[in-house]
mmCIF file of C-alpha atoms in Angstrom:
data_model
loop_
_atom_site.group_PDB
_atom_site.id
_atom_site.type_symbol
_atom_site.label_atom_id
_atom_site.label_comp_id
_atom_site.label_asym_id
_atom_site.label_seq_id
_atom_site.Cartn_x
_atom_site.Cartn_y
_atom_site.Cartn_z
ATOM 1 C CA UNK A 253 8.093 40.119 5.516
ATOM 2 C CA UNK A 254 7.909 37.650 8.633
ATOM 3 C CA UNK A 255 10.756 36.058 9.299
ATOM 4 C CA UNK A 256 10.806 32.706 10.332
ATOM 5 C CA UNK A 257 12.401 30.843 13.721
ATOM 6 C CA UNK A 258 14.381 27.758 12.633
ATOM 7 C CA UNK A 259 15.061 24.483 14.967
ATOM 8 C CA UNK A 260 15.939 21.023 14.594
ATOM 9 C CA UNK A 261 13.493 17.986 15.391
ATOM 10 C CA UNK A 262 15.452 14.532 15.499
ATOM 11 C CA UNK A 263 13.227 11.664 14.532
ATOM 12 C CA UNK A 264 13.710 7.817 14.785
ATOM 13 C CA UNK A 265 12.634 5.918 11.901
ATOM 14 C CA UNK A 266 12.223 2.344 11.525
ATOM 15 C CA UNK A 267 13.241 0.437 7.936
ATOM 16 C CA UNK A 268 10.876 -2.204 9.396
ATOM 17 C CA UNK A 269 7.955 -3.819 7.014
ATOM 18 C CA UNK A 270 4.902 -5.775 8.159
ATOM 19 C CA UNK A 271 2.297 -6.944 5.697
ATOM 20 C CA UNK A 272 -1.831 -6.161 6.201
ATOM 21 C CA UNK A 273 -4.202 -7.886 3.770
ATOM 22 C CA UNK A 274 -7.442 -7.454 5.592
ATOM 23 C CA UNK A 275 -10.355 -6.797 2.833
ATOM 24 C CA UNK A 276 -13.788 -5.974 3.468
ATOM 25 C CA UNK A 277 -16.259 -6.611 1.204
ATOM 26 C CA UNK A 278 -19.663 -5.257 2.782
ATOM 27 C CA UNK A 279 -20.788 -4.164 6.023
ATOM 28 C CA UNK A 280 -19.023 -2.386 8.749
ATOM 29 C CA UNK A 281 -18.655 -5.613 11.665
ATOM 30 C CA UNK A 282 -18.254 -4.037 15.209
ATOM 31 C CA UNK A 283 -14.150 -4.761 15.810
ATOM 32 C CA UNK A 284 -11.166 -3.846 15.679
ATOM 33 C CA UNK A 285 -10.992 -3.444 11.580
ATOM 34 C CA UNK A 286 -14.039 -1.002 11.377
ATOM 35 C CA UNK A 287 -11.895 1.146 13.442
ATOM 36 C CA UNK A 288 -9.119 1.162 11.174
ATOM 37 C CA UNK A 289 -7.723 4.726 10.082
ATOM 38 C CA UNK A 290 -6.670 4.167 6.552
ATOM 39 C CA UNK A 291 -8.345 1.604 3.488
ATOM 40 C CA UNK A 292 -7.471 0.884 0.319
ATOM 41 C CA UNK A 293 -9.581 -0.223 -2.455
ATOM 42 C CA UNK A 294 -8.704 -1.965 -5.773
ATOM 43 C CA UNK A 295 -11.853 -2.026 -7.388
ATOM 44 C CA UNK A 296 -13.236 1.500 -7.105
ATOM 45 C CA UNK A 297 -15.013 0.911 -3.290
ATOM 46 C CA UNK A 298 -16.699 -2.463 -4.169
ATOM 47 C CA UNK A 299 -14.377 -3.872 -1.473
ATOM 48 C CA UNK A 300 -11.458 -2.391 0.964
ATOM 49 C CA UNK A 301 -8.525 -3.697 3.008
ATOM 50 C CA UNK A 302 -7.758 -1.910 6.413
ATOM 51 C CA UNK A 303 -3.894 -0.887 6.206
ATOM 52 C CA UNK A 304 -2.908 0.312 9.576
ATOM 53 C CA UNK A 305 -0.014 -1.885 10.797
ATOM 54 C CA UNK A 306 2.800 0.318 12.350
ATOM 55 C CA UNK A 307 6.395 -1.013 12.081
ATOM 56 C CA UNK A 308 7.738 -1.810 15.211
ATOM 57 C CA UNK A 309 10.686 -3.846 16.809
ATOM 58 C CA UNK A 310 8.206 -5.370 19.176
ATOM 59 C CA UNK A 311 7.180 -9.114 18.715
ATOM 60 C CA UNK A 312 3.336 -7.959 18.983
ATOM 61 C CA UNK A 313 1.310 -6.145 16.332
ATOM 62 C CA UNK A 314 0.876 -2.581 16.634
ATOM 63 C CA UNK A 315 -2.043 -0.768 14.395
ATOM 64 C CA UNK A 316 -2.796 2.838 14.473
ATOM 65 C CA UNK A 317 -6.739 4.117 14.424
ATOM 66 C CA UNK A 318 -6.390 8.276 14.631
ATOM 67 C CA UNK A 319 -8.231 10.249 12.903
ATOM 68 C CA UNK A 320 -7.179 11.185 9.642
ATOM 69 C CA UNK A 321 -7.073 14.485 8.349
ATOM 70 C CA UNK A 322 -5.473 15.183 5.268
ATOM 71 C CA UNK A 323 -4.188 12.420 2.613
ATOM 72 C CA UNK A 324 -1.507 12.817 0.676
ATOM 73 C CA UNK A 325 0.471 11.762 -2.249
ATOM 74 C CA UNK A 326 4.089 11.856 -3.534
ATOM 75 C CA UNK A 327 3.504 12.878 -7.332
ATOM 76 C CA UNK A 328 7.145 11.058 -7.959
ATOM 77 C CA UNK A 329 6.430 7.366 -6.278
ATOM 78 C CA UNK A 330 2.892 6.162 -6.417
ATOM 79 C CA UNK A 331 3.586 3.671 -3.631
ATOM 80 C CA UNK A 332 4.134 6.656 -1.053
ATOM 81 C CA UNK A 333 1.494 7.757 1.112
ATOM 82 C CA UNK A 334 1.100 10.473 3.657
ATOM 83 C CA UNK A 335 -1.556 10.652 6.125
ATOM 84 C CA UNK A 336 -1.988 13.569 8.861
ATOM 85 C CA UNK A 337 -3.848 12.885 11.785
ATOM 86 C CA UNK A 338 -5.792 15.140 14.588
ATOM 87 C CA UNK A 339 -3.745 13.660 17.793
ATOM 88 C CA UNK A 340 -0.857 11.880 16.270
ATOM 89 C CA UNK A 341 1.290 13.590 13.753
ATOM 90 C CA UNK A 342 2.042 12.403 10.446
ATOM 91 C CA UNK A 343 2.000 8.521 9.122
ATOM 92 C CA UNK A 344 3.733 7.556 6.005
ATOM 93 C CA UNK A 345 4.707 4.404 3.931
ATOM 94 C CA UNK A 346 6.407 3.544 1.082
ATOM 95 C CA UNK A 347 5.001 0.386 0.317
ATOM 96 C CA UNK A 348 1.378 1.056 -0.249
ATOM 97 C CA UNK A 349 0.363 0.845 3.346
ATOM 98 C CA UNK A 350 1.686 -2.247 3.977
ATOM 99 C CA UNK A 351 3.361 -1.109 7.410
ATOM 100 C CA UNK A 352 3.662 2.650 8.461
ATOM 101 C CA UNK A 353 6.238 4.964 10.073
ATOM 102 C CA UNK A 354 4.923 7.833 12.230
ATOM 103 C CA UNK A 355 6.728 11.327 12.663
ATOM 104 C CA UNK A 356 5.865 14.690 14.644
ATOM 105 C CA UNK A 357 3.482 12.374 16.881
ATOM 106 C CA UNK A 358 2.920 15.326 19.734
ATOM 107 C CA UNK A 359 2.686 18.465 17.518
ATOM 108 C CA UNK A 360 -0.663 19.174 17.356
ATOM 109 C CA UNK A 361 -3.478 18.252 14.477
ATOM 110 C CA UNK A 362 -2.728 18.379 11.203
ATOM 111 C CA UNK A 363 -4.815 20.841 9.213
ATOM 112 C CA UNK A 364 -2.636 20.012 5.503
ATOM 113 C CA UNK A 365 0.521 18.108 3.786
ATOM 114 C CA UNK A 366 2.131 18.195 0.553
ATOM 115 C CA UNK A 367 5.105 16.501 -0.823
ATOM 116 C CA UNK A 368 7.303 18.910 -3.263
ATOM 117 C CA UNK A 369 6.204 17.777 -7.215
ATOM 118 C CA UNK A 370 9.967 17.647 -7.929
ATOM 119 C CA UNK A 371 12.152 16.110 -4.689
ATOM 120 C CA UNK A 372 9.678 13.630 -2.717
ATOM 121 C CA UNK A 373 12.036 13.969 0.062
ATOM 122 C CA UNK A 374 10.770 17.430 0.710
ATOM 123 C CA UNK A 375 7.803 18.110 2.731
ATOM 124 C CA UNK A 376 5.600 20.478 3.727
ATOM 125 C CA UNK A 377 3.083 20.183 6.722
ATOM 126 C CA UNK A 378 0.512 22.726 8.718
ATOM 127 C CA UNK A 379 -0.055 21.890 12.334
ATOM 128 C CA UNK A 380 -1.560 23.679 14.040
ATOM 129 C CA UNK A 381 0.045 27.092 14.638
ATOM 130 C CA UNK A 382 2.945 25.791 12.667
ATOM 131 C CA UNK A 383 4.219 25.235 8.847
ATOM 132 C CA UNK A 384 7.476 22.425 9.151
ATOM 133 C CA UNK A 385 9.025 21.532 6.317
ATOM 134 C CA UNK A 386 11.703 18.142 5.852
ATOM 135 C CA UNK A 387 14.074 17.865 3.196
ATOM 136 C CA UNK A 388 15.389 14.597 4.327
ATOM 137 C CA UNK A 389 12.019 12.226 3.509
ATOM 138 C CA UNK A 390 10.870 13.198 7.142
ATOM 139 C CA UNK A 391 13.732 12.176 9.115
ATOM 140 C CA UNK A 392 14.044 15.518 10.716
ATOM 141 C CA UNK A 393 11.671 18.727 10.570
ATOM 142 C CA UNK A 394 12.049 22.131 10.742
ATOM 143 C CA UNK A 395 9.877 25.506 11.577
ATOM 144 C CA UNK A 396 9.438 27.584 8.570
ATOM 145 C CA UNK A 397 6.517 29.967 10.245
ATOM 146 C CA UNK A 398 4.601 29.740 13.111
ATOM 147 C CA UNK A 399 1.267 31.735 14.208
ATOM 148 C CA UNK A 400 1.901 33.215 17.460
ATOM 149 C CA UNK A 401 -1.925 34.700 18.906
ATOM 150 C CA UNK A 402 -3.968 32.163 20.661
ATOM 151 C CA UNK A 403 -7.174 30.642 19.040
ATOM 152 C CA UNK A 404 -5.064 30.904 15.568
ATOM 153 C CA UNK A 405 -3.633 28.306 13.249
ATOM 154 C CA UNK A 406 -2.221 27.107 9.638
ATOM 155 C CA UNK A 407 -5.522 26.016 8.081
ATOM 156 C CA UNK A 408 -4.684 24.921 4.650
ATOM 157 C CA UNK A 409 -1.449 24.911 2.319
ATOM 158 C CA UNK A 410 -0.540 24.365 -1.522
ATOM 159 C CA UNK A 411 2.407 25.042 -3.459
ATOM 160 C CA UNK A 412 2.821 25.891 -7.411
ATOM 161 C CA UNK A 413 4.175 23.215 -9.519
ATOM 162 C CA UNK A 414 5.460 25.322 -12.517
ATOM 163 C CA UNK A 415 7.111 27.825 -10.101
ATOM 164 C CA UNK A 416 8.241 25.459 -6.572
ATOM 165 C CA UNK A 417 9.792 28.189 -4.122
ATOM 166 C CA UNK A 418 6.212 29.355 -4.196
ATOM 167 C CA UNK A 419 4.486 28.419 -1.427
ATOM 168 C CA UNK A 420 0.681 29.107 -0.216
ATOM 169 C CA UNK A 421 -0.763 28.675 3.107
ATOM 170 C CA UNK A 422 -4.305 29.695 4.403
ATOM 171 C CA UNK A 423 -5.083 30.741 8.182
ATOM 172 C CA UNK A 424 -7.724 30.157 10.710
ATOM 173 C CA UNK A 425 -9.181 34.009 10.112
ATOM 174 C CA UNK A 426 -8.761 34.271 6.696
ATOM 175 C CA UNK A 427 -4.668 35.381 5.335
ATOM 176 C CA UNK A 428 -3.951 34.143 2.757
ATOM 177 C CA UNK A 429 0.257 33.649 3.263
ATOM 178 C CA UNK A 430 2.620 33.775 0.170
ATOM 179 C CA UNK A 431 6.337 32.325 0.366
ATOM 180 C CA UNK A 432 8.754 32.548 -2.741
ATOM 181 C CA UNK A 433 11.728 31.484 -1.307
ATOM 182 C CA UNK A 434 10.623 27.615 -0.089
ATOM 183 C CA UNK A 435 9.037 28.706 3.351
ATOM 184 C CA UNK A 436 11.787 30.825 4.556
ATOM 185 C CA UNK A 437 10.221 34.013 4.101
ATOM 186 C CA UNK A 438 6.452 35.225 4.314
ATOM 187 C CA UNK A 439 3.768 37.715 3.262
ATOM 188 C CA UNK A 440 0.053 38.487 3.517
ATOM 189 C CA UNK A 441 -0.840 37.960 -0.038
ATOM 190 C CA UNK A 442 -4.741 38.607 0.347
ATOM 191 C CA UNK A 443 -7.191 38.409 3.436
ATOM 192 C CA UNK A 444 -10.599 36.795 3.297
ATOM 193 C CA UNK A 445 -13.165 37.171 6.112
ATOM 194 C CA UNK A 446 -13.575 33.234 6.988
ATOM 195 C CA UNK A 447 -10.915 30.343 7.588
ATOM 196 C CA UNK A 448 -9.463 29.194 4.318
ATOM 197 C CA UNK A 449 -10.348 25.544 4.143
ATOM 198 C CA UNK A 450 -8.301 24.518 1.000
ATOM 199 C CA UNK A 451 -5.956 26.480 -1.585
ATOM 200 C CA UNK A 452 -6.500 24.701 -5.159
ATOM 201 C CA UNK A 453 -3.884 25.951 -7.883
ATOM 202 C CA UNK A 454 -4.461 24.007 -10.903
ATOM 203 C CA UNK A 455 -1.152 22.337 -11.666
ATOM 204 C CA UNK A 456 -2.149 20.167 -14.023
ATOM 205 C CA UNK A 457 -3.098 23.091 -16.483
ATOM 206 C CA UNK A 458 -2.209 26.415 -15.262
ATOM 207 C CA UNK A 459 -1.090 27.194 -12.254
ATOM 208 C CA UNK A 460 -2.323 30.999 -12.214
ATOM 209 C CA UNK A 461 -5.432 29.652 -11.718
ATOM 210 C CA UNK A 462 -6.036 29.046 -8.078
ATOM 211 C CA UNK A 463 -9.051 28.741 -5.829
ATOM 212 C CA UNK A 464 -9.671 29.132 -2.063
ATOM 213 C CA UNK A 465 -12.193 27.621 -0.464
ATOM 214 C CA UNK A 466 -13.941 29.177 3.029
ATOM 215 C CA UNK A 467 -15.112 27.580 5.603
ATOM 216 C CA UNK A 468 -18.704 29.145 5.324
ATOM 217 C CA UNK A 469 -18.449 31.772 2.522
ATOM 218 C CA UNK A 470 -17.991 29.503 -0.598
ATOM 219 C CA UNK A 471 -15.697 29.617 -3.439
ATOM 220 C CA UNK A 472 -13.338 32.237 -4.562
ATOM 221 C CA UNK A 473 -11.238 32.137 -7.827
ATOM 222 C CA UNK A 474 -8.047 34.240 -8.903
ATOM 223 C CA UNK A 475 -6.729 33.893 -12.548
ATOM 224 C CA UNK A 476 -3.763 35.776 -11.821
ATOM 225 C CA UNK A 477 -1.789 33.574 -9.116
ATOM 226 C CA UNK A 478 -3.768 35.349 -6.367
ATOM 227 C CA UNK A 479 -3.305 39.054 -7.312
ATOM 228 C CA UNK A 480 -6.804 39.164 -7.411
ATOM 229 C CA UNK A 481 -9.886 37.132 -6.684
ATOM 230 C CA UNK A 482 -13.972 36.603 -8.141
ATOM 231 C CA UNK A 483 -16.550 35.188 -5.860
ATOM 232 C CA UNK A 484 -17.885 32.555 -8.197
ATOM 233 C CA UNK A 485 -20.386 31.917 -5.643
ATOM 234 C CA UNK A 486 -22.481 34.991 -7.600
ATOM 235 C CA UNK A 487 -21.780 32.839 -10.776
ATOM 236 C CA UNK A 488 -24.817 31.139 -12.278
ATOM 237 C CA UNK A 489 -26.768 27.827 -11.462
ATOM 238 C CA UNK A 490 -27.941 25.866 -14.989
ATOM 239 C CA UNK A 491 -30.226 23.120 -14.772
ATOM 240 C CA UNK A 492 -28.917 19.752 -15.005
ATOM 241 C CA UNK A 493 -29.171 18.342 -18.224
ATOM 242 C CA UNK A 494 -30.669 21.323 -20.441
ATOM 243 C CA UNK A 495 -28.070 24.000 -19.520
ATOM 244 C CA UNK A 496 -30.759 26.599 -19.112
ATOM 245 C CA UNK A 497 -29.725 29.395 -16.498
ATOM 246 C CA UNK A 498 -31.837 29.873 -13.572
ATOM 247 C CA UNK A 499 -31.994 33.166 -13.276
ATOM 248 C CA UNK A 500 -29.800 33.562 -10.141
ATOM 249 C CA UNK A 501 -26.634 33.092 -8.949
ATOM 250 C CA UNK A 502 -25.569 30.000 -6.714
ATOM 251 C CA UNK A 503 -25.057 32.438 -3.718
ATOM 252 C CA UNK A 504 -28.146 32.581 -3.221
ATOM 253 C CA UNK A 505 -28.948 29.138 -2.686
ATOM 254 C CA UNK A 506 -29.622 28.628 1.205
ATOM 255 C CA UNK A 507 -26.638 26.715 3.039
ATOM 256 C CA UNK A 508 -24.464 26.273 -0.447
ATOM 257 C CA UNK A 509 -21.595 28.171 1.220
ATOM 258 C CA UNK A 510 -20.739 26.198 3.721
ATOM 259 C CA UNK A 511 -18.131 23.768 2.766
ATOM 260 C CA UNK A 512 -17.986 20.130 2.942
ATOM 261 C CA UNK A 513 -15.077 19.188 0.810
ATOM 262 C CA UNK A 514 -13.869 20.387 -2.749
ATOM 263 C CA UNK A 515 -11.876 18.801 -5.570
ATOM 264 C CA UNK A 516 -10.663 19.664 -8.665
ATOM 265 C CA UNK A 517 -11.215 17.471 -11.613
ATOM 266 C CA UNK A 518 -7.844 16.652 -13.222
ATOM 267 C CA UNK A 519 -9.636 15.378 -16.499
ATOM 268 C CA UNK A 520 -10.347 18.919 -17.545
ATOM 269 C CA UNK A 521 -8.949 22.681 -17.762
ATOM 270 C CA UNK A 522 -10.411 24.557 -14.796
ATOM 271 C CA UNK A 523 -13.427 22.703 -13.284
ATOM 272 C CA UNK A 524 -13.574 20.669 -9.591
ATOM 273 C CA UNK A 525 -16.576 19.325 -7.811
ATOM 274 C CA UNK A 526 -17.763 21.659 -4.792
ATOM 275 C CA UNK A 527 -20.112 19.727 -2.051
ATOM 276 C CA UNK A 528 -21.546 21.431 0.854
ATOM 277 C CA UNK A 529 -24.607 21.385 3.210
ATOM 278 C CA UNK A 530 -26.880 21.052 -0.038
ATOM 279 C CA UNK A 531 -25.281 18.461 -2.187
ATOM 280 C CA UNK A 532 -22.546 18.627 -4.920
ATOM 281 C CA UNK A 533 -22.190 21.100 -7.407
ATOM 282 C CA UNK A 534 -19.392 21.039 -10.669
ATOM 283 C CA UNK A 535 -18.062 24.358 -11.410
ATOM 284 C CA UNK A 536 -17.428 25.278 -14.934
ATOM 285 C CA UNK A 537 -15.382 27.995 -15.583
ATOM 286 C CA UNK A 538 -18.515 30.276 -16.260
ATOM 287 C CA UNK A 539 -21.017 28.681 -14.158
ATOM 288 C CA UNK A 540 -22.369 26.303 -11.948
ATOM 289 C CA UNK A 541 -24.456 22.168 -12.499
ATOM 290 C CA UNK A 542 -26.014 20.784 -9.418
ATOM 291 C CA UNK A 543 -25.910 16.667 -9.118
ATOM 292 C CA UNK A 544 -28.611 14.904 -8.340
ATOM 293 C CA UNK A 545 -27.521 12.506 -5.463
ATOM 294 C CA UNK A 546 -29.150 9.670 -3.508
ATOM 295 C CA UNK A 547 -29.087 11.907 -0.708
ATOM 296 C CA UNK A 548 -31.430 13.786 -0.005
ATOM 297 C CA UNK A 549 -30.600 17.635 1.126
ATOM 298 C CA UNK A 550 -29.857 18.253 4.740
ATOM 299 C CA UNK A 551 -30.579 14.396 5.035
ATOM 300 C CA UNK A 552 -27.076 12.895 5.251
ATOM 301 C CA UNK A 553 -23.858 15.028 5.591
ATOM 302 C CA UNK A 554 -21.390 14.508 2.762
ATOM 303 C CA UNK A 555 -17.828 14.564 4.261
ATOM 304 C CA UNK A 556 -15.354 13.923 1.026
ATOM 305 C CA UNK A 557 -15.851 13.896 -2.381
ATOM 306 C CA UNK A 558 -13.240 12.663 -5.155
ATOM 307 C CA UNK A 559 -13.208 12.183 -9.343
ATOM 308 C CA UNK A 560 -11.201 9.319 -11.032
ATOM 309 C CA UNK A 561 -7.917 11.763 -12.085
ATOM 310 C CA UNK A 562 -8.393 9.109 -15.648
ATOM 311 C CA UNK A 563 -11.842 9.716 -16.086
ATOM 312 C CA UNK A 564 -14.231 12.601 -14.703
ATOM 313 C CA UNK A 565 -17.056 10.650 -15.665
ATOM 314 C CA UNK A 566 -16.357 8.599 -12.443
ATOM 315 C CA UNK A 567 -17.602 10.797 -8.933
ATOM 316 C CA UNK A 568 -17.474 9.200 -5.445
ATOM 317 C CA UNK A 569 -18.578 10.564 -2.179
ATOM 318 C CA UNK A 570 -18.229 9.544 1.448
ATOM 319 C CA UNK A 571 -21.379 10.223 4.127
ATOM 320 C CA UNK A 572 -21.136 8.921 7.827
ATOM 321 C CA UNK A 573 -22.135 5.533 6.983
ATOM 322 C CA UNK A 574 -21.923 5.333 2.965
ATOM 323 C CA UNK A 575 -19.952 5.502 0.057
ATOM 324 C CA UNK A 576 -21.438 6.758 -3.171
ATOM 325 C CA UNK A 577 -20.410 6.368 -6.632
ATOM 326 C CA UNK A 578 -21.192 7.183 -10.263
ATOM 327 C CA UNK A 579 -19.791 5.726 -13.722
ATOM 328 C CA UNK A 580 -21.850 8.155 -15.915
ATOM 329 C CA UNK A 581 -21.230 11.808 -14.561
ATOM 330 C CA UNK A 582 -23.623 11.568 -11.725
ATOM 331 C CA UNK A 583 -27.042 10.331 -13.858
ATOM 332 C CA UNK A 584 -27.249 7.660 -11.873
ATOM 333 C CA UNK A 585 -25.890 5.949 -8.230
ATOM 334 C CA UNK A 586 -24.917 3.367 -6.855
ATOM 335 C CA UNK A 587 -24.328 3.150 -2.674
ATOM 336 C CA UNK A 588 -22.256 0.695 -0.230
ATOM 337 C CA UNK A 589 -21.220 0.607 3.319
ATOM 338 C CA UNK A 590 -18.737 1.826 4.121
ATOM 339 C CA UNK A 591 -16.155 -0.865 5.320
ATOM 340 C CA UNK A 592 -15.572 1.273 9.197
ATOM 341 C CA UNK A 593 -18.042 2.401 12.149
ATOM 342 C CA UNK A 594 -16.309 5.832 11.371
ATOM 343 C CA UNK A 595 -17.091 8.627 8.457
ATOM 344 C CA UNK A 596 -15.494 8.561 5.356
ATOM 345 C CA UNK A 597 -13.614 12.205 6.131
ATOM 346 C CA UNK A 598 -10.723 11.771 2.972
ATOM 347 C CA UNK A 599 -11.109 10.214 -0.412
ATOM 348 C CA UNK A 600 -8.306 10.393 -2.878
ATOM 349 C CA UNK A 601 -7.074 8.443 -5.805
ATOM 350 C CA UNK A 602 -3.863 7.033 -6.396
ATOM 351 C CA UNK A 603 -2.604 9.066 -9.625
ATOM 352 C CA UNK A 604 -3.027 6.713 -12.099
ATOM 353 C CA UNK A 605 -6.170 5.893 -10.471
ATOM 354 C CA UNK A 606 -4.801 2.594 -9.629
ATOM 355 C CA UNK A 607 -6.467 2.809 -5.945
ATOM 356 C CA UNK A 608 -8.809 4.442 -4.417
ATOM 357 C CA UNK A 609 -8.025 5.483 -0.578
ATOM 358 C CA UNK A 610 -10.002 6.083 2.052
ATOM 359 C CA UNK A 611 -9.014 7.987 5.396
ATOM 360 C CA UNK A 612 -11.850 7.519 8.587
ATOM 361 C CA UNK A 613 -12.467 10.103 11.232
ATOM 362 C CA UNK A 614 -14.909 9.843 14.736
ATOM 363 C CA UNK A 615 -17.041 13.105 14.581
ATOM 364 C CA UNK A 616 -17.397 14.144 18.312
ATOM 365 C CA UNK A 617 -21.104 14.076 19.468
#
C-alpha cells in the first residue's frame, strides 16, 4: 500500500452571482467572446452562449478564457458544473454558468474531476502529480496521493458508483491505481505500457465493466472490475450497414490506436464511441462499426466526441474549427462553426440532455 500525505488548503469563496446571456448563432467573430472558455447550447449546437463571467466583489467584469480540460458534472444537481483548466485550477457554478467560482488556481493542469454519485459536496481531482479530494463542496482540499518522480503525473481518474470507496486513477506511464477506502489508501491494480487517457466503468449498467483508454495503444476492456483486461483493439471491424466482418481485427488499421477522445453511450449496455486519428468507431461488445464522417481521414483532427445520454441515435463531434452532428446514428451530417477561434477540446451533455456544453482549448503551434 502507499500511504498518503494529508494537508489543509484554505480557499475563499464568493456567494456572488453575475448573469451572461451572450448567444452565438454562426460564425466565430474575432473578440473577446470567441475566446470564451466555456458555451452552452440549448438547441443541440445550432446556437451557443459564452458563460465565463467570474464572481467578483469588483465593480468591473471579470471573465475567465483558460483552457479547459476536463468537464464535469454533479450527477445530484444538474445546474452544477465543474470545469478543470491547464493553468488555472478548477471553475465551478451552481447556476448553470451564470457566474463562476475558481479553486486550486496555482496547482498545476488538470488532467480529470469527478464529483462523488452520492454527496456532491465531495470531490475528486488529478493535477498534475496530485489526486485532492474536498468534502466540503470545494471550500478546502486535501492530498490523498501524490506522484513523487519527475516527468510523472495523475493522468485520468473514475470512481465506481455501485461500490463508492472505490476509487480508480490512471498515470502518465501506464499504473493503473486502485483505492477502496475513498483515496486514503493505494495500490497498483494493473500496469499498461502507455499513459492511461481515460478509465470508463459503466455505471449506468454494470460497473465491473470498465475500460481504459491509452494514449497510443487503443482500447482495453476488463469484465471483472479490473482483475483482468482484453485488448479489444484485436476485436473485429464489420462494415457499416451490412454487418459483414472484414476479415481482420481493428488493430490493424493504421493510426486507429491513437486516441482522440472516447465516450460511452449511456443509451445502451456496454457500447461507447471511440475516435482517433482515423475517424470514429462504436464498439459493440463483440466488435467494432466505423462511421462515415464529413471528414475526411487525416484531414481534420477530431478533438471530442459526445452521444445524447436520451438518445444514442444523436452523435456530435468537435474539430478545430467545426462542430458535427447526426440525428440518425451517423447516416448522415450536418456541420457548423463553431461559436470560438479555439478547438472544441470537451463536449458533454447535461444528464437529461437538457444542454449541450462545450469547453475550448488553444492547441500550441
Amino acid at each position: 500500500m502507499i500511504k498518503t500525505k494529508i494537508f489543509y488548503l484554505s480557499l475563499l469563496c464568493l456567494p456572488l452571482f453575475l448573469s451572461a446571456c451572450i448567444s452565438i448563432k454562426s460564425g466565430n467573430s474575432n473578440n473577446a467572446l470567441s475566446a470564451s472558455a466555456f458555451f452552452i447550447s440549448t438547441d443541440f449546437g445550432e446556437t451557443w452562449t459564452a458563460k465565463n463571467k467570474i464572481a467578483n466583489v469588483e465593480a468591473t467584469t471579470k471573465t475567465f478564457t483558460n483552457n479547459v480540460s476536463k468537464i464535469a458534472l454533479d450527477p445530484q444537481d444538474e445546474k452544477a458544473i465543474y470545469l478543470g483548466t491547464t493553468d488555472s485550477g478548477i471553475y465551478y457554478t451552481y447556476n448553470y454558468g451564470n457566474s463562476w467560482e475558481n479553486v486550486l488556481p496555482y496547482n498545476g493542469t488538470v488532467n480529470d474531476l469527478f464529483v462523488h454519485p452520492k454527496d456532491k459536496c465531495q470531490l475528486y481531482a488529478a493535477i498534475h502529480n496530485k489526486i485532492v479530494k474536498s468534502e466540503d463542496c470545494a471550500r478546502t482540499w486535501i492530498d490523498l496521493y501524490f506522484e513523487p518522480r519527475a516527468g510523472q503525473y495523475i493522468s485520468s481518474l473514475a470512481i465506481d458508483y455501485q461500490n463508492p470507496d472505490i476509487i480508480f486513477a490512471g498515470t502518465k506511464e501506464g499504473a493503473l491505481l486502485r483505492s477502496v477506502d475513498k483515496g486514503v489508501s493505494w495500490s497498483v491494480y494493473h500496469r499498461f505500457d502507455n499513459k492511461i487517457s481515460k478509465i470508463l466503468v459503466m455505471n449506468h449498467s454494470d460497473s465491473n465493466t470498465m475500460y481504459v483508454a491509452l494514449e497510443n495503444q487503443g482500447l482495453w476492456r476488463s469484465i471483472d472490475a479490473g482483475a483482468n483486461w482484453e485488448d479489444v483493439m484485436q476485436l473485429p471491424l464489420y462494415q457499416p450497414d451490412t454487418v459483414i466482418e472484414e476479415q481482420r481485427p481493428l488493430a490493424k488499421i493504421s493510426g486507429v490506436k491513437i486516441l482522440s477522445d472516447v465516450t460511452v453511450d449511456l443509451t445502451t449496455k456496454d457500447s461507447l464511441l471511440y475516435a482517433n486519428k482515423i475517424g470514429i468507431f462504436r464498439f459493440k461488445v463483440d466488435h467494432w462499426e466505423q462511421y462515415k464522417l464529413l471528414t475526411s481521414k487525416n484531414k481534420a483532427t477530431i478533438y471530442s466526441v459526445a452521444v445524447n445520454p436520451l438518445n444514442g441515435q444523436e452523435i456530435y463531434y468537435g474539430t478545430n474549427n467545426a462542430f458535427y452532428f447526426s440525428k440518425d446514428g451517423g447516416a448522415n451530417w450536418q456541420v457548423k462553426d463553431l461559436p470560438t477561434t479555439k478547438i472544441a477540446k470537451e463536449l458533454e451533455f447535461s444528464p437529461n440532455s437538457k444542454y449541450l456544453y462545450l469547453g475550448t482549448y488553444v492547441i500550441e503551434q
